[in-house]
PDB file of C-alpha atoms in Angstrom:
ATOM      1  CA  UNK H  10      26.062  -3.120   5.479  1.00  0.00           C
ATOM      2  CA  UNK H  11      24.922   0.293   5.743  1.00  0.00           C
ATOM      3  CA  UNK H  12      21.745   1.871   6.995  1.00  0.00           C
ATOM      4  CA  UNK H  13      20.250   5.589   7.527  1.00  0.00           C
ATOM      5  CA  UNK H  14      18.061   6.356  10.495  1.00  0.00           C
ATOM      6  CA  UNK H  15      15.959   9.892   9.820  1.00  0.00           C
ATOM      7  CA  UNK H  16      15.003  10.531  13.163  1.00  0.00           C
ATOM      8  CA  UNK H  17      11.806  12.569  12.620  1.00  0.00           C
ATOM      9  CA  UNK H  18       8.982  11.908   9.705  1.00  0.00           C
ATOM     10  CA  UNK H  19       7.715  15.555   9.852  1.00  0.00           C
ATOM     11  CA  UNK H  20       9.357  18.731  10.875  1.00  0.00           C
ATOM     12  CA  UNK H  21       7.533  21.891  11.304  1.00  0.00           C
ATOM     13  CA  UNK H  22       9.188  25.583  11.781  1.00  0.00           C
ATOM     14  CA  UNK H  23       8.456  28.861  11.357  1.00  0.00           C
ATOM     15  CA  UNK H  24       9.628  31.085   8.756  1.00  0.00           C
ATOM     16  CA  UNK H  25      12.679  32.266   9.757  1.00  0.00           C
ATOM     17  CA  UNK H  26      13.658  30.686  12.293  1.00  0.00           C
ATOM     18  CA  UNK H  27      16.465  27.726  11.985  1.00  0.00           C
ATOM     19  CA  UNK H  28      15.900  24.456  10.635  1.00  0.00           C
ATOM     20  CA  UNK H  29      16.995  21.294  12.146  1.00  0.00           C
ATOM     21  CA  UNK H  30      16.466  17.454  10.610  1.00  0.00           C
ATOM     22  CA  UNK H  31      18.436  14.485  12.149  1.00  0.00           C
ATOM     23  CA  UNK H  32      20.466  11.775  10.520  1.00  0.00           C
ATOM     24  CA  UNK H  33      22.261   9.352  11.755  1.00  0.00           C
ATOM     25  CA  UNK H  34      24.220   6.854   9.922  1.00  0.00           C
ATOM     26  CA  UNK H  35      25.694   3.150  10.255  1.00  0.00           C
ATOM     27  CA  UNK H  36      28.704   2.135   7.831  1.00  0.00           C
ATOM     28  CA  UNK H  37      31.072  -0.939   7.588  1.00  0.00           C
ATOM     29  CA  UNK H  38      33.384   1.689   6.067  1.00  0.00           C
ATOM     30  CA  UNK H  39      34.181   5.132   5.470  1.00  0.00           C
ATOM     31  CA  UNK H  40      31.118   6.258   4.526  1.00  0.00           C
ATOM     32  CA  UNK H  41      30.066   9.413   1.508  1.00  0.00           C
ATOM     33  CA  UNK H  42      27.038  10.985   2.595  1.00  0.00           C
ATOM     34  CA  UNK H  43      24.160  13.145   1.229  1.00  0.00           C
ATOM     35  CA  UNK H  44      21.324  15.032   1.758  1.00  0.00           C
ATOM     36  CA  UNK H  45      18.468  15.240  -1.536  1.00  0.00           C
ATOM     37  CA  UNK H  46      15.851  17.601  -1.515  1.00  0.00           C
ATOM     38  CA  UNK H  47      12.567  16.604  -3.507  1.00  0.00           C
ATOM     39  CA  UNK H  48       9.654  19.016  -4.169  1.00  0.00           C
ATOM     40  CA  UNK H  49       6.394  17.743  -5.197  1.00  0.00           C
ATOM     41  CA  UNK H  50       6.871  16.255  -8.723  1.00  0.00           C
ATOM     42  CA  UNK H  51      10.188  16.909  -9.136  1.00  0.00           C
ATOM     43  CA  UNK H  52      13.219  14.694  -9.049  1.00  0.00           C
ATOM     44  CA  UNK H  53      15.758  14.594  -6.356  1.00  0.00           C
ATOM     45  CA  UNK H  54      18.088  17.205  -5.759  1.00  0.00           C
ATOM     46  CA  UNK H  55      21.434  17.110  -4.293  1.00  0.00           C
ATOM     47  CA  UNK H  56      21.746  19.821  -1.483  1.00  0.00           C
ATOM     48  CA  UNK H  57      25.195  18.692  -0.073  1.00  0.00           C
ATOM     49  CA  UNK H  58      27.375  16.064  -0.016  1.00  0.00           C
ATOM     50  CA  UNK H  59      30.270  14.763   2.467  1.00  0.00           C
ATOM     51  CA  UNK H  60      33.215  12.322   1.092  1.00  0.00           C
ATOM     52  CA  UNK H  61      36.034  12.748   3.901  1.00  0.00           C
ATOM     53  CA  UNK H  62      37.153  16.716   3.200  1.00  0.00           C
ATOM     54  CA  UNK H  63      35.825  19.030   5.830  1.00  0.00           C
ATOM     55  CA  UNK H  64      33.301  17.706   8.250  1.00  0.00           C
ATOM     56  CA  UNK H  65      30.955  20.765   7.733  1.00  0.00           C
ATOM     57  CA  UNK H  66      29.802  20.382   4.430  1.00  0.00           C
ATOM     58  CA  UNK H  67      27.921  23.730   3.029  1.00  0.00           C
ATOM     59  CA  UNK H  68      24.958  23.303   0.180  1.00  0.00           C
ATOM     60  CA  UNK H  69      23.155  24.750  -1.811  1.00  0.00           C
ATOM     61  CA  UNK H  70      20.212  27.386  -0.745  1.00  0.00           C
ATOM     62  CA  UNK H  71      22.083  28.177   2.676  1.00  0.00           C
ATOM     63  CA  UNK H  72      21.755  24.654   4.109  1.00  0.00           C
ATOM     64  CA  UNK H  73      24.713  22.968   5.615  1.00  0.00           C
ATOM     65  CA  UNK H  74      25.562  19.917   7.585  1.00  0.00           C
ATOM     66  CA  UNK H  75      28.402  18.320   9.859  1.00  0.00           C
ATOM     67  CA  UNK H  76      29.361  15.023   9.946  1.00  0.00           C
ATOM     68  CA  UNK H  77      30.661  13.742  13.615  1.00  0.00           C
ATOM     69  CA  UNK H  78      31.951  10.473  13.033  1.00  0.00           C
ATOM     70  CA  UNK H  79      31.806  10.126  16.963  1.00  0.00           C
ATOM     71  CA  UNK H  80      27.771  10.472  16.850  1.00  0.00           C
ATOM     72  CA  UNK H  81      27.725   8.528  13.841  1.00  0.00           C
ATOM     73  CA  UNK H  82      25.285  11.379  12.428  1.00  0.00           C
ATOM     74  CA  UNK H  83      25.273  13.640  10.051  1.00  0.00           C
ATOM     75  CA  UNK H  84      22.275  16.755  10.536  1.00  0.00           C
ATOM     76  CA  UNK H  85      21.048  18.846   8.431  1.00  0.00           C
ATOM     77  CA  UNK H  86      20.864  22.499   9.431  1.00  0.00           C
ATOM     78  CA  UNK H  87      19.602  26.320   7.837  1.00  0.00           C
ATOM     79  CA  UNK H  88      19.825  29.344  10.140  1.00  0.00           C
ATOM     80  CA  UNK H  89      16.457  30.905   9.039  1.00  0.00           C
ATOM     81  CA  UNK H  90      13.754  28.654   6.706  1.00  0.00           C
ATOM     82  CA  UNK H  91      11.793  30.227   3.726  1.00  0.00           C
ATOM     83  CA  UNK H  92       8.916  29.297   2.487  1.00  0.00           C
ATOM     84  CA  UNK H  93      10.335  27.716  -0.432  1.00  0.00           C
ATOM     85  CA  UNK H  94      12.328  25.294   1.858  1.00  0.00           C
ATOM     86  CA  UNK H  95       9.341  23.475   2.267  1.00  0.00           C
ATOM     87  CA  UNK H  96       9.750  19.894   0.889  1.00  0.00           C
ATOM     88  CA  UNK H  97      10.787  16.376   1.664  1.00  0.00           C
ATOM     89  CA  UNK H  98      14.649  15.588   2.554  1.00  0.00           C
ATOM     90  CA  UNK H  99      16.738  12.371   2.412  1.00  0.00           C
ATOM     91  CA  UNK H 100      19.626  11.899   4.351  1.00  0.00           C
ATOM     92  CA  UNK H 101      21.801   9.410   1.813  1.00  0.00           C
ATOM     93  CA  UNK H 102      24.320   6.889   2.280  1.00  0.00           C
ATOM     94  CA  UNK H 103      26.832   5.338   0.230  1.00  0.00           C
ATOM     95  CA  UNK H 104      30.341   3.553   1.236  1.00  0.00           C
ATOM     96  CA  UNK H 105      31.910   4.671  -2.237  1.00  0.00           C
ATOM     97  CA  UNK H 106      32.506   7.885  -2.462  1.00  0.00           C
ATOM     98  CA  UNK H 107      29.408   9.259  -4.645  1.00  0.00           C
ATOM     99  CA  UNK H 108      28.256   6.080  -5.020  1.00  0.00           C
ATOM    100  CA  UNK H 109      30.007   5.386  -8.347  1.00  0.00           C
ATOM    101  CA  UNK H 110      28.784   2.001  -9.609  1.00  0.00           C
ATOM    102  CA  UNK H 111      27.083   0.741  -6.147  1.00  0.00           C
ATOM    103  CA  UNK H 112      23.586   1.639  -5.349  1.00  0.00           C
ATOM    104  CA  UNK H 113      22.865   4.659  -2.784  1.00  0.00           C
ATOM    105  CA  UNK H 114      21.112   3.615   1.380  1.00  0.00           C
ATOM    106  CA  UNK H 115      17.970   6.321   1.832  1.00  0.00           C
ATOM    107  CA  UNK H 116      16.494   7.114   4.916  1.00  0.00           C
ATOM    108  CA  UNK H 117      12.714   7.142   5.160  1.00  0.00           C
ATOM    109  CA  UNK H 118      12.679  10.662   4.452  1.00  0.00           C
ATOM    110  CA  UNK H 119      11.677  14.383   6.810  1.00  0.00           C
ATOM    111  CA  UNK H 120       8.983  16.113   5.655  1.00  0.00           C
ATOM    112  CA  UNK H 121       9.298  19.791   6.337  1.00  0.00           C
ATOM    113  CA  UNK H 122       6.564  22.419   7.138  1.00  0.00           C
ATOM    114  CA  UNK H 123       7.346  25.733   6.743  1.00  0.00           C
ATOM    115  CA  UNK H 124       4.612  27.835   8.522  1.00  0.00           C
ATOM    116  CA  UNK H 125       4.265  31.272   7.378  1.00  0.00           C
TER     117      UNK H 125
ATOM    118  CA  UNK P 673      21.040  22.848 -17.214  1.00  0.00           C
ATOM    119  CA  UNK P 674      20.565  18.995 -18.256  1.00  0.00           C
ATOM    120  CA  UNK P 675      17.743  17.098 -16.904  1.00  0.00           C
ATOM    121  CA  UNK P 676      17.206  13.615 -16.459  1.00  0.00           C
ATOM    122  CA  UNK P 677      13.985  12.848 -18.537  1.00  0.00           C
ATOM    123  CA  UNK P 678      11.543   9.965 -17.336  1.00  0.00           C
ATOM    124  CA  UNK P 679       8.330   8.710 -19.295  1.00  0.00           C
ATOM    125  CA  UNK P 680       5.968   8.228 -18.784  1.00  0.00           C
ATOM    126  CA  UNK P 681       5.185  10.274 -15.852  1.00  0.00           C
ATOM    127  CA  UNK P 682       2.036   7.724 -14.835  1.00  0.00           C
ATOM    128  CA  UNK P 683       1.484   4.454 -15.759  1.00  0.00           C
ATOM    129  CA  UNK P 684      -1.366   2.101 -14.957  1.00  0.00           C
ATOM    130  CA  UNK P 685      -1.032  -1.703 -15.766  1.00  0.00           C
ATOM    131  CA  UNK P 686      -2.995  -4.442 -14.920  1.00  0.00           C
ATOM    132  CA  UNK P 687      -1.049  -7.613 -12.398  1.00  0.00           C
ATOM    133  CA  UNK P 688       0.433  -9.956 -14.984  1.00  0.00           C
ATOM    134  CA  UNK P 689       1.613  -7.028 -17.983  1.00  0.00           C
ATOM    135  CA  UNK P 690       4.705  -6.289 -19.193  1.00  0.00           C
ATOM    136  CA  UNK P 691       5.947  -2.577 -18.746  1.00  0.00           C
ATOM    137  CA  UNK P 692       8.734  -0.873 -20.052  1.00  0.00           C
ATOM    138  CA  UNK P 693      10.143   2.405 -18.094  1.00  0.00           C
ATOM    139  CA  UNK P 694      11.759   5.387 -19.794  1.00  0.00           C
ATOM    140  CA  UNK P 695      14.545   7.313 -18.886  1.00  0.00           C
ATOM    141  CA  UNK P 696      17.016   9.655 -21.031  1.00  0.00           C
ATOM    142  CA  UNK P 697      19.651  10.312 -18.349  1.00  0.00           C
ATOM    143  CA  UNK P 698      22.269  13.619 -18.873  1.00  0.00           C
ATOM    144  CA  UNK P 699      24.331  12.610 -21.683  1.00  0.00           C
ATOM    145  CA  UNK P 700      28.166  12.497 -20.303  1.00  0.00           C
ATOM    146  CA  UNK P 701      27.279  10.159 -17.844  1.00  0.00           C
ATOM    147  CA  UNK P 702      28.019   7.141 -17.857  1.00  0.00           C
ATOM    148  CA  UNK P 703      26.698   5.371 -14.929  1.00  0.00           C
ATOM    149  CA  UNK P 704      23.160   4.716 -14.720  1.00  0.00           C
ATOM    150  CA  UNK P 705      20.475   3.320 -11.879  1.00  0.00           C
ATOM    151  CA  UNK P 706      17.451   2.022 -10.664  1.00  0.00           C
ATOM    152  CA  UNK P 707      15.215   3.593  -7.515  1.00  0.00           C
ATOM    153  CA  UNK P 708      12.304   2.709  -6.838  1.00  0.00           C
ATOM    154  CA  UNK P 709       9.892   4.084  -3.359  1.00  0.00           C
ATOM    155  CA  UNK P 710       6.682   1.978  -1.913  1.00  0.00           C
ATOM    156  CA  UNK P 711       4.314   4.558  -1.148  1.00  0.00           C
ATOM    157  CA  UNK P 712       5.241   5.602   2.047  1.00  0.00           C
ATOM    158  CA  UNK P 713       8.757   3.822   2.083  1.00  0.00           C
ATOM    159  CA  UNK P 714      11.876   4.176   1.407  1.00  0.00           C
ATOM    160  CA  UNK P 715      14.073   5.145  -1.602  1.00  0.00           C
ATOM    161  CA  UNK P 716      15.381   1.612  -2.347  1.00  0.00           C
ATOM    162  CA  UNK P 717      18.599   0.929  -4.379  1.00  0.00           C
ATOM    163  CA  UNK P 718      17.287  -1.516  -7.850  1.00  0.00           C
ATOM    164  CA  UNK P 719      19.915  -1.591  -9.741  1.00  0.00           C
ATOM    165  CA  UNK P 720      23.241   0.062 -11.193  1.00  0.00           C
ATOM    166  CA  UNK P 721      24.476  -0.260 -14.864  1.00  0.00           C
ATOM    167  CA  UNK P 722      27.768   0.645 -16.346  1.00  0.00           C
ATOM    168  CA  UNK P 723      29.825   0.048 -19.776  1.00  0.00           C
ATOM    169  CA  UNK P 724      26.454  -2.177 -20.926  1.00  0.00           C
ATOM    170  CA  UNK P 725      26.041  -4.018 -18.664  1.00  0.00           C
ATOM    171  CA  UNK P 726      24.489  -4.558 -14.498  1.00  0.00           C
ATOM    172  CA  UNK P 727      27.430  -3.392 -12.133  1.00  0.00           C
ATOM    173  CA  UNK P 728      25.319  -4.457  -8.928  1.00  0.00           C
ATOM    174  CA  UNK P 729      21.407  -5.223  -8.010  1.00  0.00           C
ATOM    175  CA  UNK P 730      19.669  -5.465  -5.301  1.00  0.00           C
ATOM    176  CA  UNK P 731      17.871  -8.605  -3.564  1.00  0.00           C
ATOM    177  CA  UNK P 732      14.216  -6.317  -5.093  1.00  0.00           C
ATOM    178  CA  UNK P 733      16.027  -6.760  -8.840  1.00  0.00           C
ATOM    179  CA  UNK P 734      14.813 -10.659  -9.356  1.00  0.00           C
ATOM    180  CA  UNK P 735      14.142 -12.516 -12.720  1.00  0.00           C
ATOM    181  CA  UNK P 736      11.197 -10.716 -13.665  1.00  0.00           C
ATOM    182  CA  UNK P 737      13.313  -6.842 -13.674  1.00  0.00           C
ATOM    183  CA  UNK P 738      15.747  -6.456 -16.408  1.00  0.00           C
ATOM    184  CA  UNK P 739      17.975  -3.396 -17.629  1.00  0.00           C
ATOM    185  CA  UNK P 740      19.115  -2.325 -21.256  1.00  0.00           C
ATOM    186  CA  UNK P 741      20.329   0.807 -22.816  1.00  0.00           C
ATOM    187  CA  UNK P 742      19.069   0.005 -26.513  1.00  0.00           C
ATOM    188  CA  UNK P 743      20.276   3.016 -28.219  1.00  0.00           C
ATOM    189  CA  UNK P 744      22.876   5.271 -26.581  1.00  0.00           C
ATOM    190  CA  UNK P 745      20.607   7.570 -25.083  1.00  0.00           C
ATOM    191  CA  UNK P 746      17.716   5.565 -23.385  1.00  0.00           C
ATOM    192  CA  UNK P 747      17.766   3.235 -20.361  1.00  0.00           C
ATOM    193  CA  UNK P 748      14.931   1.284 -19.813  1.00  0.00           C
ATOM    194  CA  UNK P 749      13.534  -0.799 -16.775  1.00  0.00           C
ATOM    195  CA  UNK P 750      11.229  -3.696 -17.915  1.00  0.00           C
ATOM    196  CA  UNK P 751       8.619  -5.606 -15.601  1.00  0.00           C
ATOM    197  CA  UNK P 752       8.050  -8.655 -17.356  1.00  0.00           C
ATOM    198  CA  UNK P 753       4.492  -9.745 -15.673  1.00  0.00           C
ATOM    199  CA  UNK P 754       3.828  -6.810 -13.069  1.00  0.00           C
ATOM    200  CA  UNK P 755       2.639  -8.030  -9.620  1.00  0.00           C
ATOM    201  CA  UNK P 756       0.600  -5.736  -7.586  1.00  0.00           C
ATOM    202  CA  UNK P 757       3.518  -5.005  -4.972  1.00  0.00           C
ATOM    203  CA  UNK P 758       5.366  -3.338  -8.093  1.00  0.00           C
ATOM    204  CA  UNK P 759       2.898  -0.391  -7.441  1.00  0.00           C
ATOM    205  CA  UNK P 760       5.369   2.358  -6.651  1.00  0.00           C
ATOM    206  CA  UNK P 761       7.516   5.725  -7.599  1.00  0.00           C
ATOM    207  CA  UNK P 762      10.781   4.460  -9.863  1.00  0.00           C
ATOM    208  CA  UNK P 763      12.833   6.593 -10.121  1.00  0.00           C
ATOM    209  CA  UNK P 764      15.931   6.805 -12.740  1.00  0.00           C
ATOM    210  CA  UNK P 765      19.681   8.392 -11.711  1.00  0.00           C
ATOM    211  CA  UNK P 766      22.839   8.835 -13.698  1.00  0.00           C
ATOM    212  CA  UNK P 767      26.350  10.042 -12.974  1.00  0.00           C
ATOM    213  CA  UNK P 768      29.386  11.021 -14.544  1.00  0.00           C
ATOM    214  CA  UNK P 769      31.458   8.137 -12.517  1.00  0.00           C
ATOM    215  CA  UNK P 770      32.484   7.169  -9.050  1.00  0.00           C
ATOM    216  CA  UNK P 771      32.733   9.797  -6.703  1.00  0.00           C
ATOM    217  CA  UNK P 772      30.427  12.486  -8.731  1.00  0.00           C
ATOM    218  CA  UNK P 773      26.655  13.130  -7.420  1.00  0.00           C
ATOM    219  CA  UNK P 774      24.075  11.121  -9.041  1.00  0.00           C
ATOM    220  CA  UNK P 775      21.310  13.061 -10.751  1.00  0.00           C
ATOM    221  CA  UNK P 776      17.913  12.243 -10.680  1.00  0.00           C
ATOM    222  CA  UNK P 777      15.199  12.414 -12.866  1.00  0.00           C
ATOM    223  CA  UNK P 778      10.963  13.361 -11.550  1.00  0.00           C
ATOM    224  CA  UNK P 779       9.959   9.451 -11.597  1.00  0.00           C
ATOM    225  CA  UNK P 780       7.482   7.267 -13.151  1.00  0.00           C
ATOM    226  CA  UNK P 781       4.924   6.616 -10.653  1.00  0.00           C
ATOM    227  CA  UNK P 782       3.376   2.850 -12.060  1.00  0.00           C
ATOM    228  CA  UNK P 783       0.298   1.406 -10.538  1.00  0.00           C
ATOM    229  CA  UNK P 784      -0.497  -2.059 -10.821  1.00  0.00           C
ATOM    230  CA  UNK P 785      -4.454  -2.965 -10.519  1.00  0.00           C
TER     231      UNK P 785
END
């Protein structure tokens, strides 16, 4: 079985400064693993995504994350937020690569804050 | 850039109605799911459909959820008698096969009174 553990509900930065939100991750196997992006009435968007190349994993919109199998997590970083950054994130995972026929494990979800 | 389409975008129902949910995912792919998300839950896994037919469900996918893709294009979820615990965000996904992303479409957020 698999689970994803988002370790904080809201996050709240200024802009600029670097963004941080926590994921950590248990898998029976080798696991793939995501992080989606969803503004207010959109769908979900697929920032980056980690399936056993390099363990940091860059994205789209300067965000980037590192898996460390040893912490069993897999955080989400930005060096300096914009105001657009503001939205919820999903740390996602799956224990076939992309998920291919088998369902995708959410965690509850960060909500970040961008203060101006 | 293709878009996974969902409609409609709202839909009220009364406990005991059928629904029907809409979704026209991107047109090469060729896998297709189920999401759905509780107010104030979760993203949880439904159901995953491939070559016609369901690859996998979830324990939430009973008797009264079924999948179909009449037509080619559209892949509906049907709620045969809605129960007020259906109240939620469903959201639709597609991908072009194992190991690719899976794309999501806005959601249908259904309300059951």
């Amino acid at each position: 079985a698999q689970s994803v553990t988002q370790l904080d509900s809201h996050v709240s930065v200024s802009e600029g400064t670097p963004v941080l939100l926590r994921c950590n991750y248990s898998s029976s196997y080798s696991p793939s693993l995501f992080w989606y992006v969803q503004h207010p009435n959109k769908g979900l968007q697929l920032l980056l995504k980690y399936t056993s190349a390099a363990t940091l994993v860059k994205g789209i919109n300067g965000f980037e994350a590192e898996f460390k199998k040893s912490e069993t997590s897999f955080h989400l970083t930005k060096p300096s937020a914009h105001m657009s950054d503001a939205a919820e994130y999903f740390c996602v995972v799956s224990d076939r690569s992309g998920g291919g026929a088998d369902g995708l494990t959410f965690g509850k979800g960060t909500h970040l804050i961008i203060q101006p | 850039e293709p878009e996974v389409t969902q409609t409609p975008s709202h839909q009220v129902t009364q406990m005991g109605q059928e629904v029907i949910l809409r979704c026209v995912p991107i047109s090469n792919h060729l896998y297709f799911y189920w999401y759905r998300q509780i107010l104030g839950q979760k993203v949880e896994f439904l159901v995953s459909f491939y070559n016609n037919e369901i690859s996998e469900k979830s324990e939430i996918f009973d008797d009264q959820f079924s999948v179909e893709r009449p037509d080619g294009s559209n892949f509906t979820l049907k709620i045969r008698s809605t129960k007020l615990e259906d109240s939620a965000m469903y959201f639709c996904a597609g991908s072009g096969g194992p190991g690719n992303e899976q794309f999501f479409g806005p959601g249908t957020r259904l309300t059951v009174l």
